C-alpha positions as a Markdown table, in Angstrom:
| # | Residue | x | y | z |
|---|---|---|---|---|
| 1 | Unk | 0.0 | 0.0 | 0.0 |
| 2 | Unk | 1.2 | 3.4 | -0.2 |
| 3 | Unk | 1.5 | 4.7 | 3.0 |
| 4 | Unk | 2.4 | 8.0 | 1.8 |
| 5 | Unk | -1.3 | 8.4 | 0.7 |
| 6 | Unk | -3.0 | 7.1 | 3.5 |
| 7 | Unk | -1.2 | 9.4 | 6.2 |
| 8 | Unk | -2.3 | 12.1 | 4.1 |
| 9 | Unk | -5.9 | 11.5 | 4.2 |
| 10 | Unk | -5.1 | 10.5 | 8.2 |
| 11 | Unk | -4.3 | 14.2 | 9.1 |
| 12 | Unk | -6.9 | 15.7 | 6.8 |
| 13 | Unk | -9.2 | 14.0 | 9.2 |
| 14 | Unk | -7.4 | 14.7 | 12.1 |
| 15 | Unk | -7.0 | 18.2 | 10.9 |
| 16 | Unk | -10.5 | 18.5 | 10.6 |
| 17 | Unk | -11.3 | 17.7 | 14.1 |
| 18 | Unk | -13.6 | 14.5 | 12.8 |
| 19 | Unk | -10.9 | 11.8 | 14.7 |
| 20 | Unk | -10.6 | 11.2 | 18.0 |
| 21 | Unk | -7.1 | 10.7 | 17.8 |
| 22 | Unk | -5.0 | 12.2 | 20.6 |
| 23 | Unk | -2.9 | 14.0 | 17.6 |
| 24 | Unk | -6.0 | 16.4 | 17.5 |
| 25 | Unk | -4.8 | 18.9 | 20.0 |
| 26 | Unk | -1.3 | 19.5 | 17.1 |
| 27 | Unk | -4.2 | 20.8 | 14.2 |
| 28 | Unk | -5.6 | 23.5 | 16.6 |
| 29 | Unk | -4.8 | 26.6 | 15.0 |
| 30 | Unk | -3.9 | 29.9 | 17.2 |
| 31 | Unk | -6.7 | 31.9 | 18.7 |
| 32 | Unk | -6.7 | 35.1 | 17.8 |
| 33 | Unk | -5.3 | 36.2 | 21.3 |
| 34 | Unk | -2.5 | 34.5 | 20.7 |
| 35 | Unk | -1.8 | 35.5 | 17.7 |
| 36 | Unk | -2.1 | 39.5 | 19.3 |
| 37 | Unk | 0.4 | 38.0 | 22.3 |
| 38 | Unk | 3.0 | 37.3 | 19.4 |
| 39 | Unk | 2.7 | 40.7 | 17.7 |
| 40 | Unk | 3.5 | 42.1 | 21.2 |
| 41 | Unk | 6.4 | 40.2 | 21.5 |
| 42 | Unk | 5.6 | 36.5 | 22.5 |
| 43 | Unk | 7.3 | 33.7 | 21.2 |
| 44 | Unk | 5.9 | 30.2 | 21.6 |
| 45 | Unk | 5.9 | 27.6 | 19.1 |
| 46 | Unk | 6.7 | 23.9 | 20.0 |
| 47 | Unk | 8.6 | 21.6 | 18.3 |
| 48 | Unk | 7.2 | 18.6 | 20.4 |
| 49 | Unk | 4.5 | 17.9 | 22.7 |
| 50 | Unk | 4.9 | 20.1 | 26.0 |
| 51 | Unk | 7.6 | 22.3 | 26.1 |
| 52 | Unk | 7.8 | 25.9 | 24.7 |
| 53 | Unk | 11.1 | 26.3 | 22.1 |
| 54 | Unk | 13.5 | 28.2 | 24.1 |
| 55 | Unk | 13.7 | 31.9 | 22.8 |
| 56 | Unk | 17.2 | 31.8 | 22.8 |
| 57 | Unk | 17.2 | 29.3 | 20.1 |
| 58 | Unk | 15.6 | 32.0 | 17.9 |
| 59 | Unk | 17.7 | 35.2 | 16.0 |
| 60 | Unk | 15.6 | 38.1 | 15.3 |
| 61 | Unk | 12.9 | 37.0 | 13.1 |
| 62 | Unk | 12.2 | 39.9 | 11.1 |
| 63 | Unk | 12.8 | 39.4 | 7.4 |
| 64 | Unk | 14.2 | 36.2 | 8.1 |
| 65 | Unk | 13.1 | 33.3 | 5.5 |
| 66 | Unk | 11.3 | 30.6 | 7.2 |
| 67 | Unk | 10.5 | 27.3 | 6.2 |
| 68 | Unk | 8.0 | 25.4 | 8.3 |
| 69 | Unk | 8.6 | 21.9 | 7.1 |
| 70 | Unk | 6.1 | 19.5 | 8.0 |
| 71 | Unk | 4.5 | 22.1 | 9.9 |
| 72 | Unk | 0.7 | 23.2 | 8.3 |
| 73 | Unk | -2.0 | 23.4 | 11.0 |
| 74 | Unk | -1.8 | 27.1 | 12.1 |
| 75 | Unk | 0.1 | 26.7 | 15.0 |
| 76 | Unk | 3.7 | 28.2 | 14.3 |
| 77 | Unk | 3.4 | 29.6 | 11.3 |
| 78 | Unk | 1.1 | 32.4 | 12.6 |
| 79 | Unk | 3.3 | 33.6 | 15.6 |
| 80 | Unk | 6.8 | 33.4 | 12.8 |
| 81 | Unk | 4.6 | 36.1 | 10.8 |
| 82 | Unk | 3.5 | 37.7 | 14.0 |
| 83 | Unk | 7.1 | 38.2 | 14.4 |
| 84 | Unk | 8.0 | 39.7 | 10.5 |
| 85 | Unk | 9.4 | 37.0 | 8.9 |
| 86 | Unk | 8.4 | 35.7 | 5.8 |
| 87 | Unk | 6.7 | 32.4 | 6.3 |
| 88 | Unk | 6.5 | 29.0 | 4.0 |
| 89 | Unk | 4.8 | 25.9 | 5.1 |
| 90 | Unk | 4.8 | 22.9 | 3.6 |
| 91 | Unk | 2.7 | 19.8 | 4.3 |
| 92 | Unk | 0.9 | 16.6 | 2.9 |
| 93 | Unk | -1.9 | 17.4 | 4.4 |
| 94 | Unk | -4.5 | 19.4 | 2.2 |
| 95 | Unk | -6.5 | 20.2 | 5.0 |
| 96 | Unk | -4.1 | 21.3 | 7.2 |
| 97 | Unk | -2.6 | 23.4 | 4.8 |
| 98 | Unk | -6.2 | 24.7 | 4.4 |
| 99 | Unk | -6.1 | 26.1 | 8.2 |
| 100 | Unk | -2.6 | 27.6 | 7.7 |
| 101 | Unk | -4.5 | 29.5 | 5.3 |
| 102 | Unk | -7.5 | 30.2 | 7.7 |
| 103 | Unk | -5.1 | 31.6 | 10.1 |
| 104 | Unk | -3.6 | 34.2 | 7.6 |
| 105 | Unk | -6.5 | 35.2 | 6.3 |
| 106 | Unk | -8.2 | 36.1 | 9.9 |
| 107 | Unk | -5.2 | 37.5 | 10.6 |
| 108 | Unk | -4.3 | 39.7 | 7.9 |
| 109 | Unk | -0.5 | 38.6 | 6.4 |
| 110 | Unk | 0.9 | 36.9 | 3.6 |
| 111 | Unk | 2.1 | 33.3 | 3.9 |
| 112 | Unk | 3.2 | 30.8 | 1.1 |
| 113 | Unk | 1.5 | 27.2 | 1.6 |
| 114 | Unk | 2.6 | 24.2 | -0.3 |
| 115 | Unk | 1.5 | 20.3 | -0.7 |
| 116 | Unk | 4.7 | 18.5 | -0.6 |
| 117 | Unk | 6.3 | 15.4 | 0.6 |
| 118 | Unk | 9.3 | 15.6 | 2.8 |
| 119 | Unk | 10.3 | 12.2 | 1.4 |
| 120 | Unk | 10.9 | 14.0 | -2.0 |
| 121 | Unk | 13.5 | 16.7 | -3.3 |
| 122 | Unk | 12.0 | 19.7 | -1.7 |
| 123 | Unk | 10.9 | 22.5 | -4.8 |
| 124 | Unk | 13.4 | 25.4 | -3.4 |
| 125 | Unk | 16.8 | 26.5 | -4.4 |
| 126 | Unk | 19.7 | 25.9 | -3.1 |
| 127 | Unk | 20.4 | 28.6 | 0.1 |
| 128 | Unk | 16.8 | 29.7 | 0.2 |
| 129 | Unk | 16.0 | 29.9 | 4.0 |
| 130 | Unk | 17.5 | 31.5 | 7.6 |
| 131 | Unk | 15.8 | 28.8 | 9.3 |
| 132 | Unk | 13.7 | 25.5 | 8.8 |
| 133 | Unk | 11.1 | 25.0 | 11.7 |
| 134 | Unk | 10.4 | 20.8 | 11.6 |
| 135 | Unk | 7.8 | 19.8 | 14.6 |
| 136 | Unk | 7.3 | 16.1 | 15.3 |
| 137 | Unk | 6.1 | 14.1 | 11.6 |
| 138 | Unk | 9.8 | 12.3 | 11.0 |
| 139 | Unk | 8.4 | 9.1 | 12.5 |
| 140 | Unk | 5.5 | 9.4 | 9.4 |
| 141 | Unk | 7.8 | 9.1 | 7.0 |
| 142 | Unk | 10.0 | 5.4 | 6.6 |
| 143 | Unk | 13.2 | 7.4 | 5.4 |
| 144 | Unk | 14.8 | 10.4 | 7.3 |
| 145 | Unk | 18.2 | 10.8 | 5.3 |
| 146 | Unk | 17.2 | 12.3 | 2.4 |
| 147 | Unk | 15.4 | 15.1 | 4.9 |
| 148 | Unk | 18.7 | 16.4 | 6.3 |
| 149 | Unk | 20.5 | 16.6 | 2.7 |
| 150 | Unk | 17.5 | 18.5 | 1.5 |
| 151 | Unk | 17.6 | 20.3 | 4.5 |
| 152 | Unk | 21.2 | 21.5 | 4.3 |
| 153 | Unk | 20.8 | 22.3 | 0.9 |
| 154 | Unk | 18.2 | 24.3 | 1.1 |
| 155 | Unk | 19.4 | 26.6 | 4.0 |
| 156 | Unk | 21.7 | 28.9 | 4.0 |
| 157 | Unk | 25.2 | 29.1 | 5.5 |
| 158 | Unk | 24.6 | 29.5 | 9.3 |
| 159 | Unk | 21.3 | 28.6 | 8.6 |
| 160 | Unk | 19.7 | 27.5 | 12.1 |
| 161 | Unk | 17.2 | 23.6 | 11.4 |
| 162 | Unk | 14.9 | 23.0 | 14.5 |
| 163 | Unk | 13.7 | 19.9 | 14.9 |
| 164 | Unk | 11.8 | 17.6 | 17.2 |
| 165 | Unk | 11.2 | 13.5 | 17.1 |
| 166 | Unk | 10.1 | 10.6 | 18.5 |
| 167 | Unk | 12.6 | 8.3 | 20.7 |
| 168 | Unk | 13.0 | 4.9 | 19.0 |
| 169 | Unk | 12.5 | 3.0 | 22.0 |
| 170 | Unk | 9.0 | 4.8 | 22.4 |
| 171 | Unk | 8.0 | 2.4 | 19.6 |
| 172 | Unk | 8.7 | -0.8 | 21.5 |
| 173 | Unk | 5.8 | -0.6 | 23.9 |
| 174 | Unk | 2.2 | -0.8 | 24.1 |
| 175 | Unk | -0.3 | -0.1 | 27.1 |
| 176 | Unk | -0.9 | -3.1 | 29.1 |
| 177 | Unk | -4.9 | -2.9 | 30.0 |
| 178 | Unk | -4.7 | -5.8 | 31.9 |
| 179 | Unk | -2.1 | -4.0 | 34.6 |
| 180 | Unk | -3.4 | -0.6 | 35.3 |
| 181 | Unk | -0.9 | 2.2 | 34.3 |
| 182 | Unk | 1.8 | -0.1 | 32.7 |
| 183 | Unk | 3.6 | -0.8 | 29.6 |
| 184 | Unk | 4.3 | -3.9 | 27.4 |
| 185 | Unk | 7.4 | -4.3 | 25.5 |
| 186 | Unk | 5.8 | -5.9 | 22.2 |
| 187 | Unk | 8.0 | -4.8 | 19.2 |
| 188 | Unk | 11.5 | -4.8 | 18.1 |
| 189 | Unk | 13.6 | -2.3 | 16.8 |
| 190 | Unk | 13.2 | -0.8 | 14.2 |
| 191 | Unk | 9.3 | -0.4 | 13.9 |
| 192 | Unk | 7.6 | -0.5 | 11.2 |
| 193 | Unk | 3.9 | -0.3 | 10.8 |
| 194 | Unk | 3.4 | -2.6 | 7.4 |
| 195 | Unk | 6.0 | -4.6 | 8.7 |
| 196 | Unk | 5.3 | -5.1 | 12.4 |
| 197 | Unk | 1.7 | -4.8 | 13.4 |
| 198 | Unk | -1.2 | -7.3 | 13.1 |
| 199 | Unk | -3.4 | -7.5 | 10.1 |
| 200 | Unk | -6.0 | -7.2 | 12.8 |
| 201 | Unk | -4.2 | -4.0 | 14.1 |
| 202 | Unk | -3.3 | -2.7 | 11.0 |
| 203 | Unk | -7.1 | -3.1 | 9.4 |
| 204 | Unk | -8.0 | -1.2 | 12.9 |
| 205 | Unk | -5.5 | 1.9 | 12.4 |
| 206 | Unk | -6.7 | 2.2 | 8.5 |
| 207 | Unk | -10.4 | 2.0 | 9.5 |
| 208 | Unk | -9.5 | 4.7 | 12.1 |
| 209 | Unk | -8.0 | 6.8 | 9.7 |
| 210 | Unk | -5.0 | 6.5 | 12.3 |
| 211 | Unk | -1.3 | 7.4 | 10.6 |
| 212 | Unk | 1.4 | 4.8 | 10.3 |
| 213 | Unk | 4.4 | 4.9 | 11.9 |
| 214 | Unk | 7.8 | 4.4 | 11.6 |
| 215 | Unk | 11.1 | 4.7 | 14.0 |
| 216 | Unk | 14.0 | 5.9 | 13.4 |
| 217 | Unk | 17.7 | 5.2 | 15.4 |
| 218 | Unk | 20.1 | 8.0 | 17.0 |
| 219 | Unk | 22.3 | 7.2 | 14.0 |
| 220 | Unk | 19.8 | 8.2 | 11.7 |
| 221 | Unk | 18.4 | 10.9 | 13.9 |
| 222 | Unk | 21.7 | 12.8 | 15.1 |
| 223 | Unk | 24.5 | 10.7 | 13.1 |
| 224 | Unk | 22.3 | 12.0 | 10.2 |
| 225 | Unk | 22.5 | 15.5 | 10.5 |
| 226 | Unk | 25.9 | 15.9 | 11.5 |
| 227 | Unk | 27.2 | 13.8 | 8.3 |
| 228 | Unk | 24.6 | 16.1 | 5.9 |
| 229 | Unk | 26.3 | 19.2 | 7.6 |
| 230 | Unk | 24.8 | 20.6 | 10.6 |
| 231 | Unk | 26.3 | 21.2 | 13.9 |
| 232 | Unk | 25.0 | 20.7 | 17.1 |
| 233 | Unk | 23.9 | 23.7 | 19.3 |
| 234 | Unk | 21.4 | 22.7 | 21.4 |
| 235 | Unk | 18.9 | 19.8 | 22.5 |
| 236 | Unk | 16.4 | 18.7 | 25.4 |
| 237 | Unk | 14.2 | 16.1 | 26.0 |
| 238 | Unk | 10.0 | 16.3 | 26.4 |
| 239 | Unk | 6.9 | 14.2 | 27.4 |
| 240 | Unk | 3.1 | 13.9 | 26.7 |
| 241 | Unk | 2.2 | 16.6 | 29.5 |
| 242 | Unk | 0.9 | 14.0 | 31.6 |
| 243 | Unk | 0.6 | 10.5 | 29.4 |
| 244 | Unk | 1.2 | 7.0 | 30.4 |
| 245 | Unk | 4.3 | 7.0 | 29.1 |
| 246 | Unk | 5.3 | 9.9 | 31.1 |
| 247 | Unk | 5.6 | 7.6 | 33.9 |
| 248 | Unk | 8.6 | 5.8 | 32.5 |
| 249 | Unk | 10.5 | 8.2 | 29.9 |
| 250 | Unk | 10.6 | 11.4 | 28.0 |
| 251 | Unk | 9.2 | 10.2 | 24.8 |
| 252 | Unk | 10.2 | 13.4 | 22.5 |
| 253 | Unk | 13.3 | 15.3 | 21.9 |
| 254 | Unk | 14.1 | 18.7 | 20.1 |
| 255 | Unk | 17.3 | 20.0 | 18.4 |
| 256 | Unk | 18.9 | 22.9 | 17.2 |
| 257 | Unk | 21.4 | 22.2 | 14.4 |
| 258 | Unk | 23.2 | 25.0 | 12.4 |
| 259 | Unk | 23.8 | 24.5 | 8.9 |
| 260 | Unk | 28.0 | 24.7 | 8.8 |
């Protein structure tokens, strides 16, 4: 099957607010108060579940190029224009490039919106943005390494890639209903949704419109950047704000890489 297909049509459902899927809360565009907040100076975007981005990770946004990669919704990309920069966001989700574009137009700016997949050579020249902005979505996609090339080529020199992901060994487990607040170690590493789950579980997370998964290894998470260019600045972990799997690990962590 094509995965790539069916995890679009997964978050133009989520995206819509039609899926009960916990993923919901990520399409939930900015209220209007918010977006006022970040004219007056507030910056808060995430890159993973709980945590704000440090401000510190941030230059001076005004005039600055900015790519939100993976990042349609109308979350981020409203407070980056809130701030003067000159926003792109790319997604392969129609619908939730659809509320990027709500957001602008309530708002009042300008804002480029594109359907594209990550997987794919990105449609930019070479040294086009100040920064890429890349929440959570690498563990949709079944291979990372041609991200971070496109990435680096795409930036320019000093360019700043934020990026948040999903620890590999999140994948191994499963809640264990039969044991209240506990965790099963089912699968091996690496996961792959086609691959690893049940017909019966797979039939379930197509019927529920639920996206597939895939992990990805420190090697291809960190080993990848550095080899496709990037230094190392900054990172810290994250967890659900209060999941089950709080109980036992951070799930999440976010990077800042700089484009050497």
């Amino acid at each position: 099957m094509n995965y790539t297909e069916h995890n679009a049509k997964a978050w133009d459902v989520i995206g819509e607010g039609s899926s009960e899927d916990g993923r919901a809360q990520f399409t939930q565009m900015i209220s209007h108060e918010d977006y006022l907040r970040a004219k007056e100076g507030l910056l808060q975007v995430s890159l993973t579940s709980s945590k704000y981005v440090p401000e510190n990770w941030f230059p001076s946004l005004k005039g600055k190029k900015i790519l939100g990669l993976a990042c349609g919704g109308g979350q981020q990309g409203p407070v980056f224009a809130a701030h003067g920069a000159d926003v792109t966001i790319i997604d392969i989700s129609p619908r939730q490039l659809e509320n990027e574009k709500l957001a602008a137009k309530r708002e009042g700016y300008s804002i480029t919106t594109l359907l594209c997949d990550m997987e794919k050579t990105l449609p930019f020249d070479d040294n086009s943005f100040d920064i890429i902005f890349n929440p959570v979505s690498n563990c949709y996609i079944e291979n990372i390494l041609p991200v971070w090339k496109e990435c680096a080529r795409i930036l320019k020199t000093g360019g700043i890639l934020m990026m948040g992901y999903v620890k590999e060994e999140h994948f191994m487990f499963e809640p264990d209903f039969s044991r209240d607040q506990a965790l099963t170690t089912i699968y091996k590493l690496p996961f792959h949704s086609l691959r690893d789950l049940s017909e019966e579980k797979k039939q379930k997370m197509l019927k529920n419109h639920e996206p597939l998964l895939f992990s990805h290894s420190l090697t291809e998470q960190i080993g990848g950047l550095i080899k496709a260019g990037f230094l190392i600045t900054d990172l810290y972990e994250d967890g659900d704000g209060g999941g089950l799997f709080d109980q036992y690990m951070n799930s999440y962590v976010a990077v800042r890489a700089v484009k050497t």
